Coordinates of N, CA and C and ligand atoms in Angstrom, one line a residue:
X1 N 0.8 -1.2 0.0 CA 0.0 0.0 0.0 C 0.9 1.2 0.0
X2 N 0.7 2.2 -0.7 CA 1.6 3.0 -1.4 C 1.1 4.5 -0.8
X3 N -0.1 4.5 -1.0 CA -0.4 5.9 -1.1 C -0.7 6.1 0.8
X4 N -0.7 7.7 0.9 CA -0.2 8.3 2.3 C -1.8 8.8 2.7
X5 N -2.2 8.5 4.2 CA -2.9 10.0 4.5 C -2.4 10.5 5.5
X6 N -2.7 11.8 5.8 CA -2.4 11.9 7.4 C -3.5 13.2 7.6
X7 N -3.0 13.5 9.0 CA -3.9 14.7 9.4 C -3.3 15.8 9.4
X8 N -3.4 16.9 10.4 CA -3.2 18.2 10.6 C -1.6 17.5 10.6
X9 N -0.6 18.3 10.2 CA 1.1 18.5 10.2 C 1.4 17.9 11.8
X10 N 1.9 17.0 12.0 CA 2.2 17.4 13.5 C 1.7 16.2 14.7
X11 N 0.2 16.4 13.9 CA -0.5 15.2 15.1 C -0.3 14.4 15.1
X12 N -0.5 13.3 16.0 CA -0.3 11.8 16.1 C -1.3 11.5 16.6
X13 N -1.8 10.4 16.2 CA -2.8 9.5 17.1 C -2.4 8.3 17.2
X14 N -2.8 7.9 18.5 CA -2.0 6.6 19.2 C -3.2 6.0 19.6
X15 N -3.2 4.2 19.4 CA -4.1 3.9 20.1 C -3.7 2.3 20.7
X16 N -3.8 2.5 21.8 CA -3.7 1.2 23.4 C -4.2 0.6 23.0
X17 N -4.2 -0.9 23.1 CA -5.1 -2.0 23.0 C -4.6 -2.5 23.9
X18 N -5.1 -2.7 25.2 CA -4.8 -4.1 25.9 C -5.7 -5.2 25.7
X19 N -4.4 -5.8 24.9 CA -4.9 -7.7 24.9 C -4.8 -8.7 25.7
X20 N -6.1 -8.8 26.8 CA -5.7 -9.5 28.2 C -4.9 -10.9 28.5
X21 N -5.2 -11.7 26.8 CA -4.9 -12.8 26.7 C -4.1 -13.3 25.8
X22 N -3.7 -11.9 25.1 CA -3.0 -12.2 23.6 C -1.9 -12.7 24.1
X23 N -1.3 -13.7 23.3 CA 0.3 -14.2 23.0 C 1.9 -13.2 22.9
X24 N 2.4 -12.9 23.7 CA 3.6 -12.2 23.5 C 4.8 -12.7 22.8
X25 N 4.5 -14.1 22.6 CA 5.7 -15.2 21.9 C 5.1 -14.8 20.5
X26 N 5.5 -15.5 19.9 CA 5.1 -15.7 18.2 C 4.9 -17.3 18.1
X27 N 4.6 -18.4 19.7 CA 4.6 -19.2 19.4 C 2.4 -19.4 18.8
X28 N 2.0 -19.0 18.0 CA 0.9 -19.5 17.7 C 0.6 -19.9 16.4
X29 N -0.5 -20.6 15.6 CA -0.8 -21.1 14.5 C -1.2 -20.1 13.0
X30 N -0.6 -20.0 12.3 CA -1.4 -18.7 11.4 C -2.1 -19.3 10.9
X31 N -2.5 -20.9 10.9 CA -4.0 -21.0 10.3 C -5.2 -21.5 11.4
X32 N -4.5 -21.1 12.9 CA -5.7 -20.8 13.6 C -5.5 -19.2 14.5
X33 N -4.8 -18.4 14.4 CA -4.7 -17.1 15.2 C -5.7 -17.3 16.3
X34 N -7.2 -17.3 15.9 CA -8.1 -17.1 17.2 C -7.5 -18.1 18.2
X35 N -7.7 -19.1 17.8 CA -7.8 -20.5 18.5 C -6.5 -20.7 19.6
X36 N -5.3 -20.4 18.8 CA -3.9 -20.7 20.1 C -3.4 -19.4 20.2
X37 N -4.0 -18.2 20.1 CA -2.8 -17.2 20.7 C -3.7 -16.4 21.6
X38 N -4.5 -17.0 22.0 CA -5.3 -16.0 23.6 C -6.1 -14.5 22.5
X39 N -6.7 -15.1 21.4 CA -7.4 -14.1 20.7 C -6.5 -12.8 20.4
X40 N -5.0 -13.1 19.5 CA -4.1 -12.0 19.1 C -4.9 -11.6 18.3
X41 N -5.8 -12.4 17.6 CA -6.6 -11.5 16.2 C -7.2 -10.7 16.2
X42 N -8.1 -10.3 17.5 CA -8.7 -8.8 18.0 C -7.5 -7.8 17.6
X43 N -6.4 -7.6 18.4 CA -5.3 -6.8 18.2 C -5.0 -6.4 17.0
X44 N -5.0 -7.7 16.0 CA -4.5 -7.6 14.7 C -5.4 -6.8 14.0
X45 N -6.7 -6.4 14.1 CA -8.1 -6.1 13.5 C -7.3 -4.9 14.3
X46 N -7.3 -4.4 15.7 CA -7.2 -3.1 15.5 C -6.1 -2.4 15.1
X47 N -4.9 -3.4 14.6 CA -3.7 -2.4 13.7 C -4.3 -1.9 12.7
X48 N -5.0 -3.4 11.9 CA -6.1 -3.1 10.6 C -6.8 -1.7 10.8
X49 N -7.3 -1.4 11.6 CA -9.0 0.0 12.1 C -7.5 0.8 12.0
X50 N -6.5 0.7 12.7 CA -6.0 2.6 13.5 C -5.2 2.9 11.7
X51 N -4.4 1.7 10.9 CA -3.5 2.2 10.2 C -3.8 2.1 9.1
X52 N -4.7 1.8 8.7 CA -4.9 1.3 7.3 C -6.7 1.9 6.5
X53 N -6.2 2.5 5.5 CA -7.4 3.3 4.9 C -7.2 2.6 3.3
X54 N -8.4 3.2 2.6 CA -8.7 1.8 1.6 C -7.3 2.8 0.6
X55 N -6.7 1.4 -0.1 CA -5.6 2.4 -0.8 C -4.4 2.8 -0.1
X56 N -4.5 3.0 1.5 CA -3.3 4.2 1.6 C -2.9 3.4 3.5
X57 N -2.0 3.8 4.0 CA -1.7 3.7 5.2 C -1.5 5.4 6.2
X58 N -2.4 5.3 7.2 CA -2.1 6.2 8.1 C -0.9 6.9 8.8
X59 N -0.5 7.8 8.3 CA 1.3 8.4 8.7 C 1.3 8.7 9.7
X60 N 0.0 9.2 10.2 CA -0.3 9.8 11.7 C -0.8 8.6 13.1
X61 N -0.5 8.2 12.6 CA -1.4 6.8 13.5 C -0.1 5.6 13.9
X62 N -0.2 5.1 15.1 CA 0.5 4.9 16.0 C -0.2 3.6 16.5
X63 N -0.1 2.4 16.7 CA -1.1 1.6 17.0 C -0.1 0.5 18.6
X64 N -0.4 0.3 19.6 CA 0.3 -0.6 20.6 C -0.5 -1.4 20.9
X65 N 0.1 -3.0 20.4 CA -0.4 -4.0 21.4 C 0.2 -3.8 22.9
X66 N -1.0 -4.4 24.0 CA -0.5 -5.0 25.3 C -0.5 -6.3 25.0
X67 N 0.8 -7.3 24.9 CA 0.4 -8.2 25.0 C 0.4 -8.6 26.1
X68 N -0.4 -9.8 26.8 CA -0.9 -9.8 28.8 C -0.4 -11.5 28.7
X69 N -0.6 -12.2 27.2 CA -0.6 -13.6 27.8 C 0.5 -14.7 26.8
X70 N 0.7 -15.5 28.1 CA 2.1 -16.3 27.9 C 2.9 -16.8 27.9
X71 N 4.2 -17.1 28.0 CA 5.2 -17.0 28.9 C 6.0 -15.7 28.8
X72 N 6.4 -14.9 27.5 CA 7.0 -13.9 27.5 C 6.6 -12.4 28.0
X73 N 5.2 -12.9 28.4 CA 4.1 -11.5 28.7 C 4.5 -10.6 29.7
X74 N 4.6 -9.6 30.2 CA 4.1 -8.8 29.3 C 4.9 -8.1 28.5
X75 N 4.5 -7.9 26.9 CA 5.3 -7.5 25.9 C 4.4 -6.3 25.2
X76 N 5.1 -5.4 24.6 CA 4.4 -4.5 23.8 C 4.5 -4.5 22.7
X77 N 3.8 -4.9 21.5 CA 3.6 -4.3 19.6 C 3.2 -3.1 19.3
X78 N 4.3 -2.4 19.1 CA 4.1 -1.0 18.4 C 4.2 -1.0 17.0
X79 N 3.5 -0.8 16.2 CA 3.3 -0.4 14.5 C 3.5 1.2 14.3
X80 N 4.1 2.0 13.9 CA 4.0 3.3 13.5 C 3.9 3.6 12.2
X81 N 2.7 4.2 12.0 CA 2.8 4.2 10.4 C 3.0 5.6 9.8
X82 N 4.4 5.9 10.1 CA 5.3 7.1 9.9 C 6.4 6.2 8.9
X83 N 6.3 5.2 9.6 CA 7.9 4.6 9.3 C 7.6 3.1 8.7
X84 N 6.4 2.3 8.8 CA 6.0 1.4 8.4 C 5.8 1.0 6.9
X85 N 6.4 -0.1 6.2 CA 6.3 -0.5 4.7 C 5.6 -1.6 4.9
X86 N 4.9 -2.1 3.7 CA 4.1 -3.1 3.4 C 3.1 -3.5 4.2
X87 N 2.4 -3.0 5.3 CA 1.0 -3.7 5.7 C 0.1 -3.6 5.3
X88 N 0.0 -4.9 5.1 CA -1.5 -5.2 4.3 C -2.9 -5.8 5.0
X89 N -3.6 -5.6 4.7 CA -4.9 -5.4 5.7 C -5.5 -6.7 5.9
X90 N -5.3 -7.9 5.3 CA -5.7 -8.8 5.4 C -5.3 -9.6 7.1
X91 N -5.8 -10.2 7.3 CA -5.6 -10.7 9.0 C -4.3 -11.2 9.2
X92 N -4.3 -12.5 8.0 CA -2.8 -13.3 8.0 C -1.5 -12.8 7.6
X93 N -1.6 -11.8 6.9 CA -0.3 -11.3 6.7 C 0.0 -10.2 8.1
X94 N -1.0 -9.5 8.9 CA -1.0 -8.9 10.6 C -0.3 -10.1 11.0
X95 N -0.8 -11.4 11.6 CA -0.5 -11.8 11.6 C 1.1 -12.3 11.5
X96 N 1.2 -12.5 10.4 CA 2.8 -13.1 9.7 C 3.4 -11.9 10.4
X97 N 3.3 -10.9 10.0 CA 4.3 -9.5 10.8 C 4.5 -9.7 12.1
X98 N 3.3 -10.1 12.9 CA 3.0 -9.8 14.8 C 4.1 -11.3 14.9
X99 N 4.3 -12.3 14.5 CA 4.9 -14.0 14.6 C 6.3 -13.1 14.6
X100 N 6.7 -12.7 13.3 CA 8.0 -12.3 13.3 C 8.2 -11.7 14.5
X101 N 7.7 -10.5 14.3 CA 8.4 -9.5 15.2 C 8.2 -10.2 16.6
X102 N 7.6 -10.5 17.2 CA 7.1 -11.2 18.4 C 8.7 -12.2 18.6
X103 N 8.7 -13.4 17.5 CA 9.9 -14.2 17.7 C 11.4 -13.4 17.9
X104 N 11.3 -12.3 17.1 CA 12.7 -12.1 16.5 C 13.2 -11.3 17.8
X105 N 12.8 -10.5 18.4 CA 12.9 -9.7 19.2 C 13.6 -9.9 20.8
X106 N 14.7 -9.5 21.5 CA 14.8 -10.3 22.4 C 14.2 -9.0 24.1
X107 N 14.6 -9.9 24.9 CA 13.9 -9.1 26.3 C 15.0 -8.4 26.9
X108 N 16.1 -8.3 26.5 CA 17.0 -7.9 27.3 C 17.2 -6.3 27.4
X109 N 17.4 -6.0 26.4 CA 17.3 -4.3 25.9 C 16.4 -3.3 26.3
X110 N 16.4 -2.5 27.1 CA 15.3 -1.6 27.4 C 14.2 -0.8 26.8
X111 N 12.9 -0.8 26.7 CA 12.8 0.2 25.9 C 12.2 -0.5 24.5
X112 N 11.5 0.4 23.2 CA 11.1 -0.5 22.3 C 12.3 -0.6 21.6
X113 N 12.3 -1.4 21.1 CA 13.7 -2.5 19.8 C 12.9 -2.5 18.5
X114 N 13.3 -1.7 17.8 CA 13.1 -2.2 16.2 C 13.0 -3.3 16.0
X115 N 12.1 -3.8 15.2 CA 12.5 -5.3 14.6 C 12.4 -5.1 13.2
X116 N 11.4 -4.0 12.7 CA 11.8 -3.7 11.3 C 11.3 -2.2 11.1
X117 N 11.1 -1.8 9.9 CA 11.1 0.0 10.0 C 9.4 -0.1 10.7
X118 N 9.2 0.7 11.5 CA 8.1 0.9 12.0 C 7.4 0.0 12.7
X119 N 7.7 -1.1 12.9 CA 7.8 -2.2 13.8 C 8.5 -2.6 15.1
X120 N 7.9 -2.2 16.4 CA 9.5 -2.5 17.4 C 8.1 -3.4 18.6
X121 N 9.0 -3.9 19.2 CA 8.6 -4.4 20.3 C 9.1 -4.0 21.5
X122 N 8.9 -4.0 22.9 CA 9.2 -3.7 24.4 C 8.9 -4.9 25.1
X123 N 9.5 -4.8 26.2 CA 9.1 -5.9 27.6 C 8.3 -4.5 28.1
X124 N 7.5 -4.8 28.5 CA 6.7 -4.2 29.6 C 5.4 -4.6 29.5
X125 N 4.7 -3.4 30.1 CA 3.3 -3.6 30.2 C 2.6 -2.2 30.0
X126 N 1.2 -1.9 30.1 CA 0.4 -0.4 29.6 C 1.4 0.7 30.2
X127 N 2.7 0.6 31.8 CA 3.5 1.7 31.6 C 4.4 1.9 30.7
X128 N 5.0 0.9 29.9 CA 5.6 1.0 29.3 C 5.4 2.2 27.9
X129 N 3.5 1.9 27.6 CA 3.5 2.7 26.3 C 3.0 4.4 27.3
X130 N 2.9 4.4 28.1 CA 2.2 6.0 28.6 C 3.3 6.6 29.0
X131 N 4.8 5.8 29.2 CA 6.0 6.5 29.3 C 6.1 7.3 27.6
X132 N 5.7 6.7 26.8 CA 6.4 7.1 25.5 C 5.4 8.1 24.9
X133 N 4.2 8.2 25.2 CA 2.4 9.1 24.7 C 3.4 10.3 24.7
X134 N 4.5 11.0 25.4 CA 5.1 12.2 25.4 C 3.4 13.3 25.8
X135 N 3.3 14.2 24.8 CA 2.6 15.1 25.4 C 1.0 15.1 24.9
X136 N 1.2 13.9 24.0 CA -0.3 13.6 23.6 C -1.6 13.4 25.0
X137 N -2.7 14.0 24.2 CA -3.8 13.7 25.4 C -3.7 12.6 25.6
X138 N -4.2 12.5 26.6 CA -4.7 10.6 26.8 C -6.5 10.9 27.4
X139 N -7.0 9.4 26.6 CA -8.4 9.4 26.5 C -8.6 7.8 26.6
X140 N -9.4 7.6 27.7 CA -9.9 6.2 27.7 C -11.2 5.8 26.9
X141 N -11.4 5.0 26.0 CA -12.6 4.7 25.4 C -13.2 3.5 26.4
X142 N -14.4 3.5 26.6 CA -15.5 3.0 27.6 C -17.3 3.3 27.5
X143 N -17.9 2.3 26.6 CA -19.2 2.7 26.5 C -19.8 3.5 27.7
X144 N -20.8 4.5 27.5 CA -21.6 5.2 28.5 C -20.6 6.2 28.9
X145 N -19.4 6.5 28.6 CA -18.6 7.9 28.5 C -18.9 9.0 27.9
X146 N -18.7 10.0 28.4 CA -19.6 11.5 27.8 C -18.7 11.1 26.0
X147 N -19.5 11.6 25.2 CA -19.8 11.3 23.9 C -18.5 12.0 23.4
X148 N -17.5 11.1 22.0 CA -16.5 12.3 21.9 C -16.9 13.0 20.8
X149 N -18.7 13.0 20.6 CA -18.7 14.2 19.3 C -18.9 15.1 20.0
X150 N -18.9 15.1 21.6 CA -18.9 16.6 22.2 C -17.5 17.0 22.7
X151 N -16.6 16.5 22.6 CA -15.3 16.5 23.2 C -14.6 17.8 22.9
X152 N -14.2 18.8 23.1 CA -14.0 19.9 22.7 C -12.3 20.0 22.9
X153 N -11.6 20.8 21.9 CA -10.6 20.5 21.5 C -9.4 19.3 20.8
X154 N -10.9 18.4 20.8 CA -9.9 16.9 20.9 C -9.6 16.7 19.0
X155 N -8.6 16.6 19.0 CA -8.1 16.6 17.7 C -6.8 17.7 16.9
X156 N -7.0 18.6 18.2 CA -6.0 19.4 17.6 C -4.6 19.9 18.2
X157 N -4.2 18.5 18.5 CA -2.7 18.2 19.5 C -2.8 16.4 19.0
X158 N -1.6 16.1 19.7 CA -1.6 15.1 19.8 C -2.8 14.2 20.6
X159 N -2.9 13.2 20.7 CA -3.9 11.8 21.0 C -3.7 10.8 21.4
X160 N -3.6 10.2 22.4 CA -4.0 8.6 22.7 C -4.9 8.3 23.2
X161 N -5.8 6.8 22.7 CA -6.8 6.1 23.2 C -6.4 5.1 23.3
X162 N -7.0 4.7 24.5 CA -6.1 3.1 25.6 C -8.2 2.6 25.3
X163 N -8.3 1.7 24.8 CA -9.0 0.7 24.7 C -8.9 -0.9 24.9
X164 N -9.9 -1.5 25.6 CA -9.7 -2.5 26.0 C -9.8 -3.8 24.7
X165 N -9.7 -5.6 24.7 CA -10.1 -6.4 23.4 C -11.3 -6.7 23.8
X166 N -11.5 -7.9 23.7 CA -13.2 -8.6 23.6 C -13.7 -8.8 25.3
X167 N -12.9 -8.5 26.3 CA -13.0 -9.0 27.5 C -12.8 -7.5 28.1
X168 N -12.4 -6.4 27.1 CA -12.7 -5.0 28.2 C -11.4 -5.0 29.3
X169 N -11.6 -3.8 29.6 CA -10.1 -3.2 30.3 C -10.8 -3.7 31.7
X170 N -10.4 -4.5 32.2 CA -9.4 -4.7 33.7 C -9.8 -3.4 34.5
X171 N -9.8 -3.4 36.0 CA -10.7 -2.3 36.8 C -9.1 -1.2 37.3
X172 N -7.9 -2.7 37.4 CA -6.5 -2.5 37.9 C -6.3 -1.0 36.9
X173 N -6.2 -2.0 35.2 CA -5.4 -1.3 34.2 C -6.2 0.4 34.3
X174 N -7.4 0.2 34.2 CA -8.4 1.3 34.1 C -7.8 2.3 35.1
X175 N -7.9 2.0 36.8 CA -7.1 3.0 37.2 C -5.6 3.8 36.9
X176 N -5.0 2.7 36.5 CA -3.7 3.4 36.1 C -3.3 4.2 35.2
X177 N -4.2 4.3 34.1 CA -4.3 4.9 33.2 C -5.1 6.3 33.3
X178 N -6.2 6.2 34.3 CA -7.0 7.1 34.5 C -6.0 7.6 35.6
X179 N -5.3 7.3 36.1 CA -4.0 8.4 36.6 C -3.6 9.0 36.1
X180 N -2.7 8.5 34.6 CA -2.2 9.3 34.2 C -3.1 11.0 33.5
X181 N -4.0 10.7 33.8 CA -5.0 11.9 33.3 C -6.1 11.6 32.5
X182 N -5.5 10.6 31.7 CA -6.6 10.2 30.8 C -8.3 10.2 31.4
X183 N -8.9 10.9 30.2 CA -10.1 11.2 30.3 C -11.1 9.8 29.8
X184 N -12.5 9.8 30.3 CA -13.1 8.6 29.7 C -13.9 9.0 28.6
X185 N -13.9 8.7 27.0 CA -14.5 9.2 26.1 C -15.9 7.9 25.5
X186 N -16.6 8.1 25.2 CA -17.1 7.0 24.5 C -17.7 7.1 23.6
X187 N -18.0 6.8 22.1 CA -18.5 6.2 21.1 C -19.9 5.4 20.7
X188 N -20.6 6.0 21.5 CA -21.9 5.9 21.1 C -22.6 4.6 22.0
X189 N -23.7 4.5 21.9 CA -24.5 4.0 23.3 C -24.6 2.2 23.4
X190 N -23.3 1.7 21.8 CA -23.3 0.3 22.2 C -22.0 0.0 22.4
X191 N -21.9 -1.1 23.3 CA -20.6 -1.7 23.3 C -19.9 -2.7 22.2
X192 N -19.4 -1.7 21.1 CA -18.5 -2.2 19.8 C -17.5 -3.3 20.2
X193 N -17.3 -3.5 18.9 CA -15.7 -4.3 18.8 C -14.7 -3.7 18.7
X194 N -13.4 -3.2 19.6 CA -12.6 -2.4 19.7 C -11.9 -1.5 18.4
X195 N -11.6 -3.1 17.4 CA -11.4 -2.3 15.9 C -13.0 -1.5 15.7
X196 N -13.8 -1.4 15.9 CA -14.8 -0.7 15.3 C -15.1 0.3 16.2
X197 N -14.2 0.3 17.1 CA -14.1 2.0 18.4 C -13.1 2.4 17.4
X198 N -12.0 2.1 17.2 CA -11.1 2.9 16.6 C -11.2 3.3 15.2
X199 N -12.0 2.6 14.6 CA -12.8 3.1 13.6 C -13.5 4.4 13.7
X200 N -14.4 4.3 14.7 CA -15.4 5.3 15.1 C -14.4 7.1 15.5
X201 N -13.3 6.6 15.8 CA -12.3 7.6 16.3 C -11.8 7.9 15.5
X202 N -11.2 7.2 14.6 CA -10.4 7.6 13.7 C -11.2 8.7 12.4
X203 N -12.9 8.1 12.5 CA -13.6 8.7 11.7 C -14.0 10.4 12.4
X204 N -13.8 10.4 13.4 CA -14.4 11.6 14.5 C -12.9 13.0 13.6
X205 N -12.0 12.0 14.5 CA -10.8 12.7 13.5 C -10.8 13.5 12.8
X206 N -10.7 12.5 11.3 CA -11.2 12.7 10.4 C -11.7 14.2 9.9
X207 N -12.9 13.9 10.4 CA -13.6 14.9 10.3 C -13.6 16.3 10.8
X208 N -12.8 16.4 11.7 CA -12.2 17.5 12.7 C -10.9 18.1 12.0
X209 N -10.7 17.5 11.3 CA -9.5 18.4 10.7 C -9.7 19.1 9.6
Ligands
SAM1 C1 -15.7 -5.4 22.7 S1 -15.4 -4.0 23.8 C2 -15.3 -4.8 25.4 C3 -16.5 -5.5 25.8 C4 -16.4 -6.0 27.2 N1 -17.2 -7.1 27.4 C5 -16.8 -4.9 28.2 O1 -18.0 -4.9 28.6 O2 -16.0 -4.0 28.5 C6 -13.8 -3.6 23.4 C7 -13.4 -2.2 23.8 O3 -13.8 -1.3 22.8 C8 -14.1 0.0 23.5 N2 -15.5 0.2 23.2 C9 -16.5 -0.6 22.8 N3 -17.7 0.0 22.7 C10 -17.4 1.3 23.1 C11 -18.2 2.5 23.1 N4 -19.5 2.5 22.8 N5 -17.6 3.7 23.5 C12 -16.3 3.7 23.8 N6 -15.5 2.6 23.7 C13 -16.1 1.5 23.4 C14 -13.8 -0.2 24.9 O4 -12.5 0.3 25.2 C15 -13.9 -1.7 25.1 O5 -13.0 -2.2 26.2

């Protein structure tokens, strides 16, 4: 995928996924993803929602797995699509990329490690990625949260949204995040599938610029 979009000069949007049960190894099946990696395929769906537009990849968009489950856990998948070549939107090739980088990567090194341009991994866990947010808002996504078509100013700075996978953020993770400041935003009065929150965001965006 060739062609670019981005937003206002400048911005970045980031978006958290903790995956309570996802695989931090690359030990799982690519012709069953759901089945043996603790549901990494949620995650993979929301690299697909934050970076990928029909035709083109998002320059401004920033996407981190939590991985939570495993032996290697807890690990971080960061995608940047500043720096990112070839992703393709289909599941199994997410997939093929999350195995690599997952295997190739080691835990000793602090901090995220490149594994290829736009691709790096970390040992940690959700502090790991709110060390790095720098000066971006931080916003929690959470059905029944004041609405972000009323959100005022949101769009025009930096961004992060820490969203939970199919099993929803943890009461622990939720407070620590809502320490760091993060606000609770929400997306409308049903409880979506996280790629289809960051859909819903990324379209809000969008539109704001
Ligand atoms: C499939 S939902 C989680 C469902 C889980 N059973 C629960 O009740 O929390 C995945 C994530 O998407 C986000 N999400 C889903 N619907 C939302 C909404 N209407 N507004 C804001 N965020 C939402 C939340 O971050 C949620 O943790």
């Amino acid at each position: 995928l060739g062609a670019e979009q981005s937003s206002a000069p400048g911005v970045t949007r980031h978006f958290v996924v903790v995956c309570s049960r996802a695989t931090a190894s690359g030990d799982f099946l690519l012709d069953d993803v759901p089945g043996t990696s603790g549901r990494l395929d949620v995650g993979l769906r929301c690299i697909r929602a934050a970076l990928l537009v029909s035709h083109g990849l998002r320059r401004d968009a920033v996407v981190y797995l939590v991985l939570r489950g495993g032996p290697r856990a807890p690990r971080v998948l960061r995608v940047t699509g500043r720096d990112a070549r070839f992703i393709r939107p289909d599941e199994r090739s997410l997939a093929v990329l999350a195995q690599k980088a997952l295997a190739g990567s080691d835990d000793q090194t602090p901090g995220f490690v490149d594994v290829k341009p736009g691709v790096a991994v970390a040992r940690g866990d959700v502090e790991q990625v709110l060390a790095h947010l720098g000066s971006a808002t931080p916003y929690i996504l959470e059905r029944g949260a004041p609405d972000i078509r009323d959100a005022e100013g949101l769009g025009k700075g930096d961004v992060a949204f820490v969203l939970g996978d199919h099993i929803g953020l943890d009461e622990a993770t939720r407070s620590q995040v809502t320490a760091s400041g993060a606000r609770p935003l929400g997306v409308g009065p049903v409880a979506v599938h996280a790629e289809d929150a960051i859909a819903v965001v990324s379209n809000e965006l969008d539109r704001r610029e």
